[in-house]
Coordinates of C-alpha atoms in Angstrom, one line a residue:
Chain A
M1 CA -10.4 23.6 -6.6
T2 CA -10.2 21.3 -9.5
I3 CA -9.1 17.7 -10.0
S4 CA -8.9 16.7 -13.6
I5 CA -8.1 13.4 -15.3
A6 CA -6.9 12.3 -18.7
S7 CA -5.7 9.2 -20.4
S8 CA -3.9 8.2 -23.6
G9 CA -3.3 5.0 -25.4
K10 CA -1.2 6.6 -28.1
A11 CA 1.6 4.6 -29.5
T12 CA 4.6 6.7 -28.6
V13 CA 5.7 8.6 -25.5
D14 CA 5.7 11.9 -27.3
Q15 CA 2.1 11.3 -28.6
A16 CA 0.8 10.2 -25.2
V17 CA 2.4 13.0 -23.3
N18 CA 1.2 15.6 -25.8
E19 CA -2.3 14.2 -25.5
L20 CA -2.2 14.5 -21.7
A21 CA -0.6 17.9 -21.7
G22 CA -3.3 19.1 -24.1
A23 CA -6.0 17.9 -21.7
F24 CA -4.9 19.9 -18.7
D25 CA -4.4 23.6 -18.1
S26 CA -0.7 23.1 -17.6
V27 CA 0.0 26.6 -16.2
N28 CA -2.2 25.9 -13.2
V29 CA -1.2 22.3 -12.4
A30 CA 0.3 22.1 -8.9
M31 CA 0.6 18.3 -8.8
L32 CA 0.3 15.7 -11.4
V33 CA 0.1 11.9 -10.7
Y34 CA 0.3 9.4 -13.5
F35 CA 0.4 5.7 -14.0
A36 CA 1.9 4.2 -17.2
S37 CA 2.2 0.9 -18.9
T38 CA 5.8 -0.4 -19.3
R39 CA 5.3 -0.2 -23.1
Y40 CA 6.3 3.4 -22.6
D41 CA 10.0 3.6 -22.0
P42 CA 10.4 4.4 -18.3
E43 CA 13.2 7.0 -18.6
E44 CA 11.5 8.7 -21.6
I45 CA 8.0 9.0 -20.1
S46 CA 9.3 10.3 -16.8
A47 CA 11.5 12.9 -18.5
K48 CA 8.8 14.0 -20.9
M49 CA 6.0 14.1 -18.3
H50 CA 8.2 16.2 -16.1
A51 CA 9.0 18.6 -18.9
A52 CA 5.4 18.9 -20.0
F53 CA 4.3 20.3 -16.7
P54 CA 6.9 22.9 -15.6
G55 CA 6.5 24.1 -12.1
A56 CA 4.3 21.2 -11.1
T57 CA 5.2 18.3 -8.8
V58 CA 5.0 15.3 -11.2
F59 CA 5.3 11.7 -10.1
G60 CA 4.0 8.2 -11.0
C61 CA 4.9 4.6 -11.6
S62 CA 4.6 1.7 -14.0
T63 CA 1.6 -0.6 -14.0
A64 CA 0.0 -3.9 -14.8
G65 CA -3.1 -2.2 -16.3
E66 CA -4.5 1.3 -15.7
I67 CA -7.8 2.6 -14.3
V68 CA -9.6 5.7 -15.4
S69 CA -13.1 6.9 -14.6
G70 CA -15.4 4.1 -15.8
R71 CA -12.8 2.0 -17.5
L72 CA -9.9 -0.4 -16.9
L73 CA -7.2 -0.1 -19.6
K74 CA -4.1 -1.8 -20.8
G75 CA -1.1 -0.4 -22.5
S76 CA -2.0 3.2 -21.7
V77 CA -1.1 6.1 -19.4
V78 CA -3.6 7.8 -17.0
A79 CA -3.0 11.1 -15.2
M80 CA -4.7 13.2 -12.6
S81 CA -3.9 16.9 -12.1
F82 CA -4.5 19.0 -9.1
D83 CA -4.7 22.7 -9.6
R84 CA -3.0 25.2 -7.3
E85 CA -6.1 25.7 -5.2
S86 CA -6.4 22.0 -4.5
I87 CA -2.9 21.5 -3.0
L88 CA -1.7 23.7 -0.1
D89 CA 1.8 22.3 -0.3
V90 CA 3.6 19.2 -1.6
K91 CA 7.0 17.6 -1.4
V92 CA 8.4 14.5 -3.1
E93 CA 11.3 12.5 -2.0
V94 CA 12.9 9.4 -3.5
V95 CA 14.2 6.6 -1.2
H96 CA 16.9 4.6 -3.0
S97 CA 18.6 1.2 -2.5
L98 CA 15.6 -0.4 -0.7
R99 CA 16.9 -3.9 -0.9
K100 CA 20.1 -2.8 0.9
K101 CA 18.2 -0.9 3.7
A102 CA 14.7 0.5 4.0
N103 CA 15.9 3.8 5.4
V104 CA 13.4 6.6 5.1
S105 CA 15.2 9.0 7.6
E106 CA 16.7 11.3 5.0
A107 CA 13.3 11.6 3.2
F108 CA 11.6 12.5 6.5
R109 CA 14.3 15.0 7.4
S110 CA 13.6 16.7 4.1
F111 CA 9.8 16.7 4.8
E112 CA 10.4 18.2 8.2
R113 CA 12.6 21.0 6.7
H114 CA 10.1 21.7 4.0
F115 CA 7.0 21.7 6.1
G116 CA 8.6 23.2 9.2
E117 CA 7.4 20.6 11.7
T118 CA 8.6 17.3 13.0
A119 CA 7.1 14.2 11.4
N120 CA 5.7 13.0 14.7
E121 CA 3.9 16.3 15.2
M122 CA 2.3 16.3 11.7
K123 CA -1.5 15.8 12.0
P124 CA -3.0 12.9 10.0
S125 CA -6.0 15.1 9.3
Q126 CA -3.9 17.8 7.6
Y127 CA -1.3 15.7 5.8
L128 CA -1.5 12.9 3.3
G129 CA 1.3 10.6 2.3
I130 CA 1.4 8.7 -1.0
I131 CA 3.9 5.9 -1.5
L132 CA 4.7 4.4 -4.9
I133 CA 7.3 1.7 -4.6
D134 CA 9.1 -0.7 -6.8
G135 CA 6.9 -3.8 -6.8
M136 CA 9.8 -6.1 -7.4
C137 CA 11.9 -5.0 -4.5
G138 CA 10.3 -7.3 -2.0
V139 CA 10.7 -5.0 1.0
E140 CA 7.5 -3.0 1.0
E141 CA 6.6 -4.1 4.5
K142 CA 9.9 -2.9 5.9
V143 CA 9.5 0.5 4.2
M144 CA 6.0 0.9 5.6
D145 CA 7.2 -0.2 9.0
A146 CA 9.9 2.5 8.9
I147 CA 7.5 5.1 7.8
G148 CA 5.0 4.1 10.5
D149 CA 7.7 4.6 13.1
K150 CA 8.4 8.1 11.9
T151 CA 4.9 9.6 11.7
N152 CA 1.2 9.2 12.4
V153 CA 0.4 10.6 8.9
F154 CA -1.1 7.9 6.7
F155 CA 0.9 6.8 3.8
I156 CA -1.2 5.0 1.2
G157 CA -0.2 3.7 -2.2
G158 CA 0.8 0.8 -4.4
S159 CA 3.7 -1.3 -5.6
A160 CA 4.7 -0.4 -9.2
A161 CA 4.2 -3.2 -11.7
D162 CA 5.5 -4.2 -15.1
D163 CA 2.5 -5.6 -17.1
L164 CA 2.8 -9.0 -15.3
R165 CA 6.3 -9.7 -16.7
F166 CA 7.7 -9.7 -13.1
K167 CA 11.1 -8.5 -14.3
K168 CA 11.5 -4.8 -13.5
S169 CA 9.1 -2.1 -12.3
H170 CA 9.6 1.6 -12.1
V171 CA 8.7 4.7 -10.0
Y172 CA 8.9 8.1 -11.5
A173 CA 9.8 11.5 -10.0
N174 CA 12.0 14.5 -10.8
G175 CA 11.9 13.5 -14.5
R176 CA 13.8 10.3 -13.7
S177 CA 12.8 6.6 -13.5
Y178 CA 14.0 4.6 -10.5
S179 CA 13.9 0.9 -9.6
D180 CA 14.8 -0.5 -6.1
A181 CA 13.3 2.7 -4.9
A182 CA 10.2 4.4 -3.5
V183 CA 8.7 7.7 -4.3
L184 CA 7.3 9.3 -1.1
T185 CA 5.0 12.3 -1.5
L186 CA 3.8 14.3 1.4
L187 CA 1.1 16.8 0.7
K188 CA -1.4 19.1 2.4
P189 CA -4.6 18.9 0.4
A190 CA -6.9 21.8 0.5
M191 CA -10.0 19.6 0.4
P192 CA -11.1 16.9 2.8
F193 CA -9.9 13.4 2.1
D194 CA -10.6 9.8 3.1
L195 CA -8.6 6.7 2.8
V196 CA -10.2 3.4 1.7
K197 CA -8.9 -0.1 2.1
T198 CA -11.1 -2.7 0.7
Q199 CA -10.7 -6.4 0.2
S200 CA -13.3 -9.0 -0.7
V201 CA -12.7 -11.8 1.7
R202 CA -14.3 -13.4 4.8
E203 CA -12.7 -15.5 7.5
M204 CA -13.3 -19.2 7.2
G205 CA -12.4 -20.1 10.7
P206 CA -9.2 -22.1 11.0
E207 CA -6.3 -20.1 12.3
L208 CA -2.7 -20.8 11.2
V209 CA -0.1 -19.4 13.7
V210 CA 3.3 -18.8 12.1
T211 CA 5.7 -20.9 14.2
R212 CA 8.7 -20.7 11.9
A213 CA 9.4 -18.1 9.2
N214 CA 12.1 -16.4 7.2
E215 CA 10.8 -12.9 7.0
D216 CA 13.3 -11.6 4.6
K217 CA 12.3 -14.2 2.0
R218 CA 8.6 -13.9 2.8
E219 CA 8.7 -17.6 3.5
I220 CA 6.6 -19.4 6.1
I221 CA 8.3 -22.7 7.0
E222 CA 5.8 -23.9 9.7
F223 CA 2.3 -23.2 10.8
N224 CA 1.1 -24.6 14.1
N225 CA 4.5 -26.4 14.4
K226 CA 3.7 -28.4 11.2
P227 CA 5.2 -28.0 7.7
A228 CA 3.5 -24.9 6.3
S229 CA 2.2 -26.5 3.2
V230 CA 0.8 -29.4 5.2
A231 CA -1.0 -27.2 7.8
Y232 CA -2.4 -24.9 5.1
A233 CA -3.7 -27.8 3.1
E234 CA -5.2 -29.4 6.2
A235 CA -7.0 -26.2 7.1
L236 CA -8.5 -26.0 3.7
G237 CA -9.4 -29.7 3.6
V238 CA -7.3 -30.5 0.5
S239 CA -4.1 -32.4 -0.3
V240 CA -0.8 -30.6 -0.5
H241 CA -0.8 -31.5 -4.1
E242 CA -4.1 -29.5 -4.6
L243 CA -3.0 -26.5 -2.4
A244 CA -1.4 -24.2 -5.0
A245 CA -4.6 -24.3 -7.1
C246 CA -6.5 -22.9 -4.1
F247 CA -4.1 -19.9 -3.5
P248 CA -6.1 -17.3 -5.5
S249 CA -9.4 -18.1 -3.8
H250 CA -8.0 -18.8 -0.3
P251 CA -5.3 -16.4 0.8
L252 CA -4.4 -15.9 4.4
G253 CA -4.9 -12.7 6.4
L254 CA -3.8 -11.1 9.6
V255 CA -7.1 -9.9 11.0
I256 CA -6.9 -6.8 13.3
D257 CA -10.2 -5.5 14.7
G258 CA -12.1 -7.4 12.0
E259 CA -10.0 -5.9 9.3
P260 CA -8.0 -8.4 7.2
Y261 CA -4.4 -7.6 6.1
I262 CA -4.1 -10.1 3.3
R263 CA -1.0 -12.1 2.6
S264 CA -1.3 -13.8 -0.8
P265 CA 0.6 -17.0 -1.3
T266 CA 2.8 -17.4 -4.4
Q267 CA 4.3 -20.8 -4.4
I268 CA 5.2 -23.9 -2.5
T269 CA 8.9 -24.9 -2.3
G270 CA 9.6 -28.0 -0.3
D271 CA 7.4 -27.7 2.7
S272 CA 7.5 -23.9 2.8
V273 CA 4.9 -21.5 1.4
F274 CA 6.1 -18.2 0.0
F275 CA 3.9 -15.1 0.0
H276 CA 3.9 -11.6 -1.5
C277 CA 4.1 -10.2 2.0
S278 CA 6.1 -11.4 5.0
S279 CA 4.7 -12.6 8.3
V280 CA 6.3 -12.6 11.7
E281 CA 6.7 -15.7 13.9
G282 CA 3.8 -15.8 16.4
M283 CA 1.5 -14.0 14.0
P284 CA -2.0 -15.7 13.8
L285 CA -3.2 -15.8 10.2
S286 CA -6.8 -16.6 9.2
L287 CA -7.8 -18.7 6.3
L288 CA -9.9 -16.6 4.0
E289 CA -12.4 -17.1 1.2
L290 CA -13.5 -14.6 -1.5
T291 CA -16.6 -12.5 -1.4
N292 CA -18.2 -10.3 -4.0
L293 CA -15.6 -7.9 -5.2
I294 CA -18.0 -5.6 -7.0
D295 CA -20.4 -5.2 -4.1
D296 CA -17.7 -4.8 -1.6
T297 CA -15.9 -2.1 -3.6
R298 CA -19.2 -0.3 -4.3
D299 CA -20.0 -0.3 -0.6
A300 CA -16.6 1.0 0.4
L301 CA -16.9 3.9 -2.1
E302 CA -20.5 4.6 -0.9
R303 CA -19.3 4.8 2.7
S304 CA -16.5 7.2 1.8
K305 CA -18.8 9.3 -0.3
A306 CA -21.3 9.6 2.6
K307 CA -18.5 10.5 5.0
L308 CA -17.1 13.2 2.7
G309 CA -20.5 14.4 1.4
G310 CA -19.4 13.9 -2.2
I311 CA -16.3 12.8 -4.2
S312 CA -14.2 15.1 -6.3
G313 CA -11.5 12.6 -7.2
V314 CA -10.2 9.0 -6.5
I315 CA -6.8 7.5 -6.8
V316 CA -7.0 3.6 -6.8
F317 CA -4.2 1.2 -6.1
N318 CA -5.8 -2.1 -7.2
C319 CA -4.1 -5.4 -6.7
A320 CA -3.2 -7.2 -9.9
H321 CA -4.7 -10.3 -8.3
R322 CA -8.1 -8.5 -8.1
A323 CA -7.7 -7.5 -11.8
L324 CA -7.1 -11.1 -12.7
E325 CA -10.1 -12.2 -10.7
L326 CA -12.2 -9.6 -12.5
E327 CA -11.0 -10.8 -15.9
Y328 CA -11.7 -14.4 -15.0
K329 CA -15.2 -13.6 -13.8
K330 CA -15.8 -11.2 -16.7
L331 CA -16.4 -8.3 -14.4
I332 CA -13.9 -5.8 -15.8
R333 CA -16.6 -3.6 -17.1
N334 CA -18.6 -3.7 -13.9
Y335 CA -15.6 -2.7 -11.9
G336 CA -14.8 0.2 -14.1
E337 CA -18.4 1.4 -13.8
L338 CA -18.0 1.8 -10.0
F339 CA -15.7 4.7 -10.8
A340 CA -17.7 6.2 -13.6
D341 CA -19.2 9.1 -11.6
F342 CA -16.1 10.9 -10.4
P343 CA -12.6 11.7 -11.7
T344 CA -10.6 8.5 -11.1
I345 CA -7.2 7.2 -12.0
G346 CA -5.4 4.1 -10.7
F347 CA -3.4 1.1 -11.6
N348 CA -3.2 -2.6 -11.1
S349 CA -0.4 -3.0 -8.6
Y350 CA 1.9 -5.7 -7.2
G351 CA 1.1 -4.9 -3.6
E352 CA -0.9 -2.2 -1.7
Q353 CA 0.0 0.0 1.2
C354 CA -2.1 1.5 3.9
I355 CA -0.6 1.5 7.4
G356 CA 1.2 -1.6 6.3
H357 CA 1.9 -3.6 3.2
M358 CA -0.7 -6.1 2.0
N359 CA -2.0 -8.0 -1.0
Q360 CA -5.3 -8.7 -2.9
T361 CA -6.6 -5.3 -1.7
A362 CA -7.6 -2.0 -3.2
T363 CA -6.4 1.0 -1.4
M364 CA -7.8 4.4 -2.4
I365 CA -7.4 8.0 -1.7
V366 CA -10.8 9.7 -2.0
F367 CA -11.0 13.5 -2.2
G368 CA -14.1 15.3 -1.0
Chain B
M1 CA 12.5 -7.3 35.5
P2 CA 9.3 -8.6 33.8
G3 CA 6.7 -6.2 32.4
K4 CA 9.1 -3.9 30.6
I5 CA 7.4 -4.6 27.2
K6 CA 4.0 -3.6 28.5
R7 CA 5.4 -0.4 30.0
M8 CA 7.1 0.4 26.7
I9 CA 3.9 -0.3 24.7
D10 CA 1.9 1.9 27.1
E11 CA 4.4 4.7 26.7
I12 CA 4.4 4.5 22.9
L13 CA 0.6 4.5 22.7
A14 CA 0.3 7.5 25.1
E15 CA 3.1 9.4 23.4
R16 CA 2.1 8.8 19.9
S17 CA -1.7 9.2 20.3
K18 CA -1.8 12.0 22.8
G19 CA -5.2 10.9 23.8
N20 CA -6.5 10.6 20.2
E21 CA -8.4 7.3 20.0
M22 CA -8.2 7.0 16.3
V23 CA -4.4 7.5 16.3
E24 CA -4.1 5.0 19.2
K25 CA -5.9 2.4 17.2
I26 CA -3.6 3.0 14.2
V27 CA -0.5 2.7 16.5
R28 CA -1.9 -0.6 17.9
T29 CA -2.3 -1.8 14.3
K30 CA 1.2 -0.9 13.5
L31 CA 2.5 -2.8 16.6
I32 CA 0.5 -5.9 15.6
L33 CA 1.9 -5.7 12.0
K34 CA 5.3 -5.8 13.7
G35 CA 4.3 -9.0 15.5
I36 CA 3.7 -7.2 18.8
D37 CA 0.1 -7.6 20.0
P38 CA -0.4 -5.1 22.9
A39 CA -3.2 -7.3 24.3
K40 CA -0.8 -10.2 24.9
F41 CA 1.5 -8.3 27.3
T42 CA 1.0 -7.8 31.0
E43 CA 3.1 -6.6 33.9
S44 CA 4.4 -10.1 34.3
S45 CA 5.3 -10.8 30.7
D46 CA 8.9 -11.8 30.2
D47 CA 11.3 -9.2 28.7
D48 CA 11.9 -10.6 25.2
P49 CA 15.0 -8.8 23.9
A50 CA 13.9 -9.0 20.3
I51 CA 10.6 -7.3 21.0
I52 CA 12.3 -4.7 23.3
E53 CA 14.6 -3.9 20.4
K54 CA 11.7 -3.3 18.0
L55 CA 10.0 -1.1 20.5
E56 CA 13.2 0.9 21.3
K57 CA 13.5 1.6 17.6
M58 CA 10.0 2.8 17.4
M59 CA 10.6 5.1 20.5
Q60 CA 13.7 6.6 18.9
N61 CA 11.6 8.4 16.3

């Protein structure tokens, strides 16, 4: 069982794909996952990656920076191949028109036909779901909710990005590029695997209960029956005028069994605060402050390594917010080094998924 | 008839987890992410139609 990685920063799609294809034993590739900067034309890279690995299940998405063992990159493409001994079975489905309706039923009917068992009977220990979703669609939480209703299998992944342009992001499968879509991959890995969700925050104490919200717009209108911006600023002990500057260091989180599901604020409009993830009325959100991202990520990886008895590969979905924090604190190199000892690929994402949708988090698939 | 929400939650947890504690914890998390905290509902909780609709949708799958 072999998991291999490769990356390329070549100027053209042809050059980059050729470099990747040359790095893998293309005959024996069962599944290939790749993450590519938007400087590579989306339709072209998806078509050529698909063509370069005939017979393999090939899928990926666009990024806001890429991760490969030991390094964080920009303007490149990174890929991970799984040989035929690593993957017992795999099926990819594309869910379209997400903004209209987050309907995953057809995809799950296809999974059920392919694997020969109903989605609610599939065992989370045998199956692994990967979700790559358009990071500009704004409905990731609805898609995750719909998936969660269908199955107990974990779906983990990230929201495709577009190099921080915030215009259009892309998911890739079947040799095509899609927007307003999600690529769902259901697989049966031959090796053990673990799912990691890590975020570097701690609770500060004050709780803000959502008392009025517009879920579809990811807008919170009131916390604790007060204008949202006023209550948020009061909890932080700053003026409303100062609040937006505190957003990166003080997001909010729904804390479940001590585990924060972060909602990152984006802007204040009127009295409302908008987020990268919606919250439901009645939901208690905790005010958070940042902790040490390097130490926390290292600890999470160490725990997973101990659990699995070793690591043969990691796929990382790392929030672009975290990447910006790493850049600001000049920790890019330190972060890359956390993944130096095992085959790793990943990308900086516009949202992360694991059970639900969240922000300012790294979700990871760790293979033993 | 109050308490319907608690009964539905209990049914979902039992049906989905089939006694597996880890799966039960995940299903609880999913419910909380939907805005339905199982710990807040008792046999005397009011039957909120919006919550019942969410739970019915979950039970249909």
